[in-house]
CSV table of C-alpha atoms in Angstrom, one decimal:
chain,number,residue,atom,x,y,z
A,124,MET,CA,-37.7,19.4,55.7
A,125,LEU,CA,-34.3,18.8,55.4
A,126,ARG,CA,-32.2,18.2,58.7
A,127,ALA,CA,-33.3,17.3,61.9
A,128,ALA,CA,-32.8,20.8,64.7
A,129,ALA,CA,-32.1,21.2,68.0
A,130,PRO,CA,-33.7,21.1,70.4
A,131,GLY,CA,-35.8,18.1,70.2
A,132,PRO,CA,-37.9,16.0,71.8
A,133,ARG,CA,-36.6,13.7,75.1
A,134,ALA,CA,-36.0,10.6,74.4
A,135,ARG,CA,-38.4,8.2,76.0
A,136,LYS,CA,-36.6,5.3,78.2
A,137,GLY,CA,-35.5,2.5,76.0
A,138,GLY,CA,-35.6,4.1,73.1
A,139,GLY,CA,-32.9,6.0,72.4
A,140,GLN,CA,-31.0,3.4,70.4
A,141,ALA,CA,-30.9,4.0,66.6
A,142,ALA,CA,-32.9,2.5,64.4
A,143,LEU,CA,-31.0,0.1,62.0
A,144,ALA,CA,-30.7,1.5,58.8
A,145,PRO,CA,-30.8,-0.9,55.5
A,146,ALA,CA,-26.8,-1.5,54.5
A,147,TYR,CA,-25.9,-1.2,50.8
A,148,ASP,CA,-23.8,-3.9,50.6
A,149,ALA,CA,-22.3,-5.2,47.6
A,150,GLY,CA,-19.6,-8.2,48.5
A,151,ILE,CA,-19.5,-11.4,47.3
A,152,VAL,CA,-17.5,-14.0,48.9
A,153,LEU,CA,-15.3,-15.8,46.3
A,154,PRO,CA,-13.9,-19.1,47.4
A,155,VAL,CA,-9.7,-18.5,48.0
A,156,ARG,CA,-7.3,-21.2,47.4
A,157,THR,CA,-4.2,-21.3,49.6
A,158,LYS,CA,-2.0,-22.0,46.6
A,159,VAL,CA,-2.4,-21.6,43.0
A,160,THR,CA,-0.7,-23.7,40.4
A,161,GLY,CA,-1.3,-24.4,36.9
A,162,GLU,CA,-1.7,-21.7,34.3
A,163,SER,CA,-6.1,-23.9,33.6
A,164,THR,CA,-6.3,-23.3,37.9
A,165,VAL,CA,-5.3,-19.7,37.1
A,166,ARG,CA,-7.8,-19.0,34.2
A,167,ARG,CA,-10.7,-21.1,36.4
A,168,VAL,CA,-10.1,-18.2,39.1
A,169,LEU,CA,-9.4,-15.3,36.9
A,170,LEU,CA,-12.1,-15.7,34.5
A,171,PRO,CA,-15.1,-15.5,36.9
A,172,LEU,CA,-13.7,-12.7,38.7
A,173,ALA,CA,-13.6,-10.6,35.4
A,174,VAL,CA,-17.2,-11.8,35.3
A,175,VAL,CA,-18.3,-10.2,38.7
A,176,PHE,CA,-15.9,-7.0,38.3
A,177,ALA,CA,-18.2,-6.5,34.9
A,178,VAL,CA,-22.0,-7.1,36.3
A,179,LEU,CA,-20.5,-5.1,39.3
A,180,ALA,CA,-19.5,-2.2,37.0
A,181,THR,CA,-22.5,-2.3,34.5
A,182,ALA,CA,-24.8,-2.2,38.0
A,183,GLY,CA,-22.9,1.0,39.2
A,184,TRP,CA,-21.9,-0.8,42.1
A,185,ILE,CA,-18.0,0.2,41.2
A,186,ALA,CA,-17.4,3.9,41.1
A,187,ARG,CA,-15.0,6.5,42.0
A,188,GLY,CA,-14.3,6.1,45.9
A,189,ASP,CA,-16.4,4.3,48.5
A,190,ALA,CA,-19.5,6.5,48.6
A,191,PRO,CA,-22.3,6.6,46.2
A,192,PRO,CA,-22.0,9.9,44.3
A,193,PRO,CA,-24.6,12.6,45.7
A,194,GLY,CA,-28.0,13.1,45.2
A,195,ALA,CA,-29.6,15.5,43.6
A,196,VAL,CA,-30.4,17.3,47.0
A,197,GLU,CA,-27.4,17.0,48.4
A,198,ARG,CA,-25.7,18.4,45.7
A,199,GLN,CA,-28.7,21.4,45.7
A,200,LEU,CA,-27.7,21.4,49.5
A,201,ALA,CA,-24.1,22.1,48.9
A,202,ALA,CA,-24.6,24.8,45.7
A,203,TRP,CA,-27.4,26.4,48.4
A,204,GLN,CA,-24.6,26.6,51.1
A,205,ARG,CA,-21.8,28.3,48.8
A,206,GLY,CA,-24.3,30.5,47.6
A,207,SER,CA,-26.0,34.4,47.6
A,208,VAL,CA,-28.1,36.7,46.6
A,209,ALA,CA,-28.0,40.0,46.1
A,210,GLY,CA,-24.5,40.2,47.5
A,211,ARG,CA,-26.4,38.2,50.7
A,212,PRO,CA,-25.3,34.6,51.9
A,213,LEU,CA,-28.4,32.4,51.5
A,214,PRO,CA,-29.6,31.2,55.4
A,215,GLU,CA,-28.9,28.1,56.6
A,216,PRO,CA,-31.1,25.0,55.5
A,217,ASP,CA,-31.6,24.1,59.5
A,218,ALA,CA,-32.0,28.3,60.6
A,219,PRO,CA,-34.6,29.1,62.9
A,220,PRO,CA,-38.0,29.2,60.6
A,221,GLU,CA,-38.5,32.7,61.7
A,222,ARG,CA,-35.1,33.7,60.5
A,223,VAL,CA,-35.7,32.0,57.1
A,224,ALA,CA,-38.7,33.6,57.4
A,225,GLY,CA,-37.0,37.2,57.6
A,226,PHE,CA,-34.5,36.3,55.0
A,227,PHE,CA,-37.4,36.0,52.3
A,228,ASP,CA,-38.8,39.2,53.2
A,229,GLY,CA,-36.1,41.2,52.0
A,230,LEU,CA,-36.1,39.6,48.1
A,231,THR,CA,-37.5,40.9,45.7
A,232,ARG,CA,-40.5,38.4,43.9
A,233,GLY,CA,-37.7,37.5,40.9
A,234,GLN,CA,-34.9,37.0,43.6
A,235,ARG,CA,-37.7,34.2,45.1
A,236,LEU,CA,-38.2,32.6,42.0
A,237,ARG,CA,-35.1,32.8,40.9
A,238,LEU,CA,-34.0,30.8,44.0
A,239,ALA,CA,-36.9,28.2,43.9
A,240,ARG,CA,-35.5,27.7,39.9
A,241,GLU,CA,-32.0,27.1,41.1
A,242,TYR,CA,-32.5,25.1,44.2
A,243,PRO,CA,-36.1,23.3,44.6
A,244,LEU,CA,-35.6,20.9,46.6
A,245,VAL,CA,-34.2,23.3,49.3
A,246,VAL,CA,-36.7,25.8,48.6
A,247,GLY,CA,-39.4,23.6,48.6
A,248,ASN,CA,-38.5,21.8,51.9
A,249,LEU,CA,-37.2,24.9,53.6
A,250,ASP,CA,-39.2,25.3,56.7
A,251,GLY,CA,-40.0,29.6,56.8
A,252,ALA,CA,-40.1,30.3,53.0
A,253,PRO,CA,-43.4,31.9,51.6
A,254,LEU,CA,-45.7,29.0,51.1
A,255,PRO,CA,-46.6,29.7,47.6
A,256,LEU,CA,-43.0,29.6,46.5
A,257,ARG,CA,-42.9,26.3,48.3
A,258,TYR,CA,-45.7,24.7,46.3
A,259,HIS,CA,-44.0,25.7,43.3
A,260,ALA,CA,-40.0,25.1,43.7
A,261,ASN,CA,-41.9,21.4,44.9
A,262,ARG,CA,-43.8,21.9,41.3
A,263,ILE,CA,-39.9,22.1,39.9
A,264,ALA,CA,-38.6,19.6,41.8
A,265,LEU,CA,-41.5,17.4,41.0
A,266,ALA,CA,-40.8,17.9,37.2
A,267,ALA,CA,-37.6,17.2,37.4
A,268,ALA,CA,-37.8,14.0,39.1
A,269,GLU,CA,-40.4,12.9,37.0
A,270,ARG,CA,-38.0,13.3,33.7
A,271,ALA,CA,-35.5,11.6,35.7
A,272,GLU,CA,-37.6,8.6,36.3
A,273,ARG,CA,-38.9,8.4,32.7
A,274,GLU,CA,-35.4,7.8,31.7
A,275,ARG,CA,-34.5,5.5,33.8
A,276,SER,CA,-38.8,3.4,32.6
A,277,ARG,CA,-36.5,2.9,29.7
A,278,ASP,CA,-32.9,2.5,30.7
A,279,PRO,CA,-32.0,-1.2,29.3
A,280,HIS,CA,-29.4,-1.6,32.3
A,281,LEU,CA,-32.1,-2.3,34.9
A,282,SER,CA,-34.1,-4.7,35.5
A,283,ALA,CA,-37.4,-5.3,34.1
A,284,GLU,CA,-38.9,-5.1,37.9
A,285,GLY,CA,-36.7,-1.8,38.2
A,286,GLN,CA,-38.2,-0.2,35.0
A,287,ARG,CA,-41.9,-0.9,36.3
A,288,GLU,CA,-40.7,0.6,39.6
A,289,ALA,CA,-39.1,3.8,37.8
A,290,GLY,CA,-42.4,4.2,36.1
A,291,ARG,CA,-44.7,3.8,39.2
A,292,LYS,CA,-42.8,6.9,40.4
A,293,ALA,CA,-42.8,9.2,37.3
A,294,ASN,CA,-46.5,8.6,37.3
A,295,ARG,CA,-46.9,9.4,40.9
A,296,TYR,CA,-45.1,12.7,40.7
A,297,ALA,CA,-46.9,13.3,37.6
A,298,SER,CA,-50.3,12.8,39.9
A,299,LEU,CA,-48.5,14.9,42.4
A,300,MET,CA,-48.1,17.7,39.9
A,301,LYS,CA,-51.9,18.0,38.9
A,302,ASP,CA,-53.1,21.4,39.1
A,303,GLY,CA,-54.6,22.6,42.4
A,304,ARG,CA,-52.4,20.4,44.5
A,305,GLN,CA,-50.3,22.2,47.4
A,306,ILE,CA,-47.3,19.8,47.8
A,307,ILE,CA,-45.4,21.7,50.8
A,308,ALA,CA,-42.6,18.9,51.1
A,309,PHE,CA,-40.9,16.5,48.3
A,310,ASP,CA,-37.7,14.8,48.4
A,311,PRO,CA,-37.3,12.0,46.1
A,312,THR,CA,-34.0,10.2,47.9
A,313,GLY,CA,-34.7,6.9,48.7
A,314,ARG,CA,-38.0,5.5,49.4
A,315,GLY,CA,-39.1,9.1,49.1
A,316,ARG,CA,-41.1,11.4,51.2
A,317,ALA,CA,-43.9,14.0,50.7
A,318,ALA,CA,-46.2,16.3,52.2
A,319,GLU,CA,-49.8,18.0,51.0
A,320,VAL,CA,-52.1,20.4,52.3
A,321,TYR,CA,-55.7,20.3,52.0
A,322,GLY,CA,-57.1,24.0,52.3
A,323,ASP,CA,-55.9,27.7,52.9
A,324,LEU,CA,-52.7,26.8,55.0
A,325,ALA,CA,-51.9,31.0,55.3
A,326,ALA,CA,-55.7,31.2,56.3
A,327,ALA,CA,-56.7,28.5,58.5
A,328,ASP,CA,-57.7,29.2,62.4
A,329,ARG,CA,-57.1,25.6,62.8
A,330,ILE,CA,-54.8,23.0,61.5
A,331,THR,CA,-55.2,19.3,61.7
A,332,VAL,CA,-51.4,17.4,60.7
A,333,VAL,CA,-51.6,13.7,59.4
A,334,VAL,CA,-49.2,11.8,60.6
A,335,PRO,CA,-49.2,8.0,59.4
A,336,GLY,CA,-47.6,4.9,60.1
A,337,VAL,CA,-45.7,2.0,58.7
A,338,ASN,CA,-45.1,1.5,55.1
A,339,THR,CA,-45.3,5.3,54.4
A,340,GLU,CA,-43.2,6.2,51.3
A,341,ILE,CA,-43.3,8.3,48.0
A,342,LEU,CA,-45.6,5.0,45.6
A,343,ASN,CA,-48.1,4.9,48.6
A,344,PHE,CA,-48.6,8.5,49.2
A,345,GLU,CA,-51.8,8.2,47.6
A,346,ARG,CA,-53.9,5.4,46.4
A,347,THR,CA,-57.0,4.2,43.9
A,348,ASN,CA,-57.6,1.1,45.7
A,349,GLY,CA,-57.9,1.8,49.2
A,350,LYS,CA,-57.7,5.5,48.7
A,351,TYR,CA,-58.0,6.3,52.4
A,352,THR,CA,-55.6,3.9,53.6
A,353,ALA,CA,-52.9,6.2,52.5
A,354,PRO,CA,-51.5,9.4,53.6
A,355,ALA,CA,-53.4,11.7,50.8
A,356,GLY,CA,-56.7,10.2,51.0
A,357,MET,CA,-56.7,10.1,54.8
A,358,ALA,CA,-55.9,14.3,55.1
A,359,GLU,CA,-58.2,14.7,52.2
A,360,ALA,CA,-61.2,12.5,53.7
A,361,LEU,CA,-60.4,14.5,57.0
A,362,TYR,CA,-60.6,18.1,54.9
A,363,GLN,CA,-64.5,17.2,53.5
A,364,GLU,CA,-65.4,15.9,56.7
A,365,GLN,CA,-64.2,19.0,59.0
A,366,ARG,CA,-65.8,21.0,56.1
A,367,ALA,CA,-69.2,19.3,57.0
A,368,VAL,CA,-69.2,18.8,60.8
A,369,ALA,CA,-67.8,23.1,60.8
A,370,PRO,CA,-68.7,24.3,57.8
A,371,GLY,CA,-67.8,28.3,59.9
A,372,ALA,CA,-64.5,26.9,60.6
A,373,GLU,CA,-61.3,28.1,58.4
A,374,THR,CA,-59.7,24.5,58.7
A,375,ALA,CA,-56.7,22.8,56.9
A,376,VAL,CA,-55.2,19.5,57.1
A,377,ILE,CA,-52.0,18.8,56.0
A,378,ALA,CA,-51.2,15.1,55.0
A,379,TRP,CA,-47.5,14.7,56.7
A,380,ALA,CA,-44.9,11.9,55.1
A,381,ASP,CA,-42.1,13.4,55.5
A,382,TYR,CA,-40.8,11.1,58.0
A,383,GLU,CA,-38.7,7.5,57.0
A,384,ALA,CA,-41.5,5.0,58.4
A,385,PRO,CA,-40.6,1.6,58.9
A,386,THR,CA,-41.4,-0.5,56.7
A,387,GLY,CA,-43.9,-4.3,57.4
A,388,VAL,CA,-43.2,-6.1,60.2
A,389,ALA,CA,-39.1,-5.0,60.3
A,390,LEU,CA,-37.7,-5.1,63.5
A,391,SER,CA,-37.9,-0.7,63.2
A,392,ALA,CA,-41.8,-0.7,63.6
A,393,ALA,CA,-40.9,-2.9,67.0
A,394,THR,CA,-38.7,0.0,68.4
A,395,ALA,CA,-38.3,4.0,68.5
A,396,GLY,CA,-35.3,4.6,66.2
A,397,LEU,CA,-37.2,6.2,63.1
A,398,ALA,CA,-40.0,7.5,65.4
A,399,GLU,CA,-37.4,9.8,67.2
A,400,THR,CA,-35.9,11.2,63.7
A,401,GLY,CA,-39.4,11.4,62.6
A,402,ALA,CA,-40.1,13.4,65.9
A,403,GLU,CA,-37.6,16.1,65.4
A,404,ARG,CA,-38.7,16.6,61.9
A,405,LEU,CA,-42.5,16.8,62.9
A,406,LEU,CA,-41.4,19.4,65.4
A,407,ARG,CA,-39.5,21.2,63.0
A,408,PHE,CA,-42.4,21.5,60.7
A,409,LEU,CA,-44.8,22.3,63.4
A,410,ARG,CA,-42.6,25.3,64.8
A,411,ALA,CA,-43.1,26.7,61.2
A,412,LEU,CA,-46.8,26.6,61.1
A,413,PRO,CA,-48.9,29.9,61.6
A,414,GLN,CA,-48.5,30.1,65.3
A,415,ASP,CA,-51.9,31.6,65.6
A,416,ALA,CA,-53.4,28.9,64.6
A,417,GLY,CA,-54.4,25.9,66.7
A,418,VAL,CA,-53.3,22.9,65.9
A,419,THR,CA,-53.9,18.8,65.9
A,420,LEU,CA,-52.1,16.1,65.6
A,421,ALA,CA,-53.8,12.8,64.2
A,422,CYS,CA,-51.4,10.1,64.4
A,423,HIS,CA,-52.2,6.7,63.1
A,424,SER,CA,-50.7,3.3,63.8
A,425,TYR,CA,-46.8,4.1,64.1
A,426,GLY,CA,-47.2,7.5,63.7
A,427,SER,CA,-48.6,7.8,66.8
A,428,VAL,CA,-45.1,6.5,68.4
A,429,VAL,CA,-43.8,9.9,66.5
A,430,CYS,CA,-46.2,12.1,68.0
A,431,GLY,CA,-45.5,10.4,71.4
A,432,ILE,CA,-42.2,10.6,71.6
A,433,ALA,CA,-42.8,14.7,70.0
A,434,ALA,CA,-45.5,15.3,73.0
A,435,ASP,CA,-43.5,16.7,75.2
A,436,SER,CA,-41.5,19.3,73.1
A,437,LEU,CA,-44.6,20.7,71.3
A,438,PRO,CA,-45.0,24.0,70.4
A,439,PRO,CA,-47.9,26.1,72.5
A,440,ALA,CA,-50.3,25.8,69.1
A,441,VAL,CA,-50.8,22.4,69.6
A,442,THR,CA,-53.9,21.3,71.7
A,443,ASP,CA,-54.7,18.4,70.5
A,444,ILE,CA,-53.4,14.9,70.0
A,445,ALA,CA,-55.5,12.3,68.5
A,446,VAL,CA,-54.2,8.6,68.1
A,447,ALA,CA,-55.7,5.8,65.9
A,448,GLY,CA,-54.9,2.4,65.8
A,449,SER,CA,-52.0,3.3,68.2
A,450,PRO,CA,-48.9,0.2,69.2
A,451,GLY,CA,-48.1,2.7,72.0
A,452,MET,CA,-46.8,6.3,72.3
A,453,ARG,CA,-43.5,5.1,74.5
A,454,ALA,CA,-45.4,5.9,77.7
A,455,GLY,CA,-47.1,4.5,80.3
A,456,SER,CA,-49.8,7.3,80.8
A,457,VAL,CA,-50.8,10.6,79.7
A,458,THR,CA,-49.1,12.8,82.4
A,459,ASP,CA,-45.7,10.9,80.9
A,460,LEU,CA,-46.0,12.2,78.1
A,461,GLY,CA,-45.3,15.5,79.7
A,462,THR,CA,-47.9,17.7,77.3
A,463,ARG,CA,-50.1,20.3,78.1
A,464,ALA,CA,-52.5,19.3,74.8
A,465,ARG,CA,-55.7,17.2,75.3
A,466,VAL,CA,-55.1,13.6,74.3
A,467,TRP,CA,-57.5,11.3,72.5
A,468,ALA,CA,-57.5,7.5,71.6
A,469,MET,CA,-59.4,5.2,69.6
A,470,ARG,CA,-59.3,1.9,68.3
A,471,ALA,CA,-61.9,-0.1,65.9
A,472,GLN,CA,-63.3,-3.1,65.7
A,473,GLY,CA,-61.1,-6.0,64.7
A,474,ASP,CA,-57.8,-3.7,65.0
A,475,TRP,CA,-55.3,-6.0,64.9
A,476,ILE,CA,-53.4,-3.7,66.9
A,477,GLU,CA,-55.3,-4.8,70.1
A,478,ASP,CA,-53.1,-8.1,69.8
A,479,VAL,CA,-49.6,-6.6,69.8
A,480,PRO,CA,-48.1,-6.9,73.3
A,481,HIS,CA,-48.3,-3.3,74.3
A,482,LEU,CA,-44.9,-3.3,76.9
A,483,GLU,CA,-41.5,-1.9,76.4
A,484,ILE,CA,-38.6,-4.0,77.2
A,485,GLY,CA,-35.1,-2.0,76.8
A,486,PRO,CA,-35.5,-0.6,72.9
A,487,LEU,CA,-38.5,-2.9,72.1
A,488,GLY,CA,-42.0,-2.4,72.2
A,489,HIS,CA,-44.0,1.1,72.6
A,490,GLY,CA,-45.2,1.3,76.1
A,491,ALA,CA,-49.0,1.5,77.6
A,492,ASP,CA,-52.1,0.9,75.3
A,493,PRO,CA,-53.2,4.3,74.6
A,494,VAL,CA,-57.0,3.3,75.1
A,495,SER,CA,-56.7,1.7,78.0
A,496,ALA,CA,-58.6,3.4,80.5
A,497,SER,CA,-55.1,3.5,83.2
A,498,PHE,CA,-53.3,5.5,80.0
A,499,GLY,CA,-56.0,8.5,80.9
A,500,ALA,CA,-56.8,9.4,77.5
A,501,ARG,CA,-59.7,10.8,76.2
A,502,ARG,CA,-61.3,7.8,74.5
A,503,LEU,CA,-63.0,7.9,71.2
A,504,GLY,CA,-65.8,6.2,69.3
A,505,THR,CA,-65.2,4.5,66.1
A,506,GLY,CA,-68.7,3.3,65.4
A,507,ALA,CA,-68.7,1.2,62.1
A,508,ALA,CA,-65.1,1.7,61.4
A,509,ARG,CA,-63.2,-1.7,60.9
A,510,GLY,CA,-59.8,-2.7,61.0
A,511,HIS,CA,-56.7,-1.4,61.0
A,512,ASP,CA,-56.9,0.9,58.1
A,513,GLY,CA,-60.9,2.0,58.6
A,514,TYR,CA,-60.3,5.3,60.5
A,515,PHE,CA,-60.3,7.7,57.7
A,516,VAL,CA,-63.1,6.3,55.8
A,517,PRO,CA,-66.0,8.5,55.1
A,518,GLY,CA,-69.4,7.4,57.5
A,519,ALA,CA,-67.4,6.4,59.9
A,520,GLU,CA,-67.6,7.6,63.4
A,521,SER,CA,-64.0,7.5,64.0
A,522,LEU,CA,-63.4,10.2,60.9
A,523,THR,CA,-66.5,12.3,62.5
A,524,ASN,CA,-64.8,12.3,65.7
A,525,LEU,CA,-61.1,13.3,64.6
A,526,ALA,CA,-62.9,15.9,62.1
A,527,ARG,CA,-64.5,17.2,65.2
A,528,VAL,CA,-61.3,17.7,67.4
A,529,GLY,CA,-59.5,18.6,64.7
A,530,ALA,CA,-62.0,21.9,63.9
A,531,GLY,CA,-62.2,22.3,67.8
A,532,ASP,CA,-65.5,21.5,67.8
A,533,VAL,CA,-64.4,18.8,70.9
A,534,ASN,CA,-67.9,19.5,72.9
A,535,ASP,CA,-69.9,17.0,70.6
A,536,VAL,CA,-67.9,14.4,70.0
A,537,ARG,CA,-68.7,10.6,70.7
A,538,CYS,CA,-67.2,8.7,73.2
A,539,ALA,CA,-66.2,5.4,73.1
A,540,PRO,CA,-68.3,2.7,74.2
A,541,GLY,CA,-68.0,2.2,78.2
A,542,THR,CA,-66.9,5.6,78.5
A,543,GLU,CA,-69.3,8.3,80.3
A,544,ARG,CA,-67.9,11.2,79.2
A,545,CYS,CA,-65.2,12.6,76.9
A,546,ALA,CA,-66.0,16.3,77.0
A,547,PRO,CA,-62.5,18.8,77.4
A,548,PHE,CA,-63.8,19.6,81.1
A,549,ASP,CA,-64.2,15.4,81.8
A,550,PRO,CA,-61.5,13.1,82.2
A,551,CYS,CA,-62.8,10.6,79.0
A,552,ALA,CA,-61.5,7.8,80.9
A,553,THR,CA,-63.7,6.9,83.1
A,554,PRO,CA,-65.9,3.8,82.7
A,555,GLY,CA,-69.6,4.5,82.6
């Protein structure tokens, strides 16, 4: 997605403050003399200033004007808004998905491919565009991004660390371009965002959207070590588990890392600003999914804050919200979420999130504990899953339960210890 679209989710109490955005400030404080006398003193002042100016110019801080030059996404968006095809203006990037779909229905195959070639970062993120065309456009965008990062990795003006990071990004983009991968969203701006589809999204009867938490960015969208702690690994494991527990069901799973998540233990992780923006993006994405398929949100960690804020504005296709390792959903109870979807919650043994205060004071905190009996969620078992990142590891009861909920096979889920019943006809929060 390229922009957040209204209408959006209702802001939770205390969650209306915008997140603190990182500031890119090249300001340097130099000692200032009230009086400069003598040629040697002038030389001592001007020489450091000249050095500072040269360093800033070399590093790219000094440019024409105050704002940095537009990135690839901004350039393509600007060109798209001026563009046309067969004499028809192109739809606004934030146009309703159904309007975008109608626009592409009126184009020939050649016209569609031309738009994907000319504006890959627009078409690849355009909700309502045909799925195969989005996958194709994102491969084009990924190839261009890989070339740019390979070039940066050899740039002598970059530090050794900068060159290494550029090389890592290039490798990540190359991996995302491998045959068979279906990238439905990609944006290289900043820390980078992406979303990937597992299964046949167009033919699916049930769709699960995995919403990850803190530290989500393009470099850790997938991992070799700790595979099932990364969005791609989570979604892949969930898709394979769904095929095992519901072999007759047509399912698809999406690793949706298409929002700016907090980093580490930054203040933004304890506030809802980034989650509110993420909820807007998530809602737009959900509205563009096939509306004849049931949808489950599988929300991990801070991702459950995103899901909680979006809950009262979800499209009717969303039948279930399942949260794992949640710090809270910006609500005091399931009723406060204002959703018709069933709400499920789980916490693994040894998950440190249990020790995080579940409160909400002004903009700080995310509200009540979703696994508490008073919250009213249907509490699911986790079995042998351990820690904050163990929910999606193959073989864990938590993964099987998430797979059953996502596949619509909810009558066979396993309840959390101490919970009497958690089938959809029972409250699932009743202590045994």
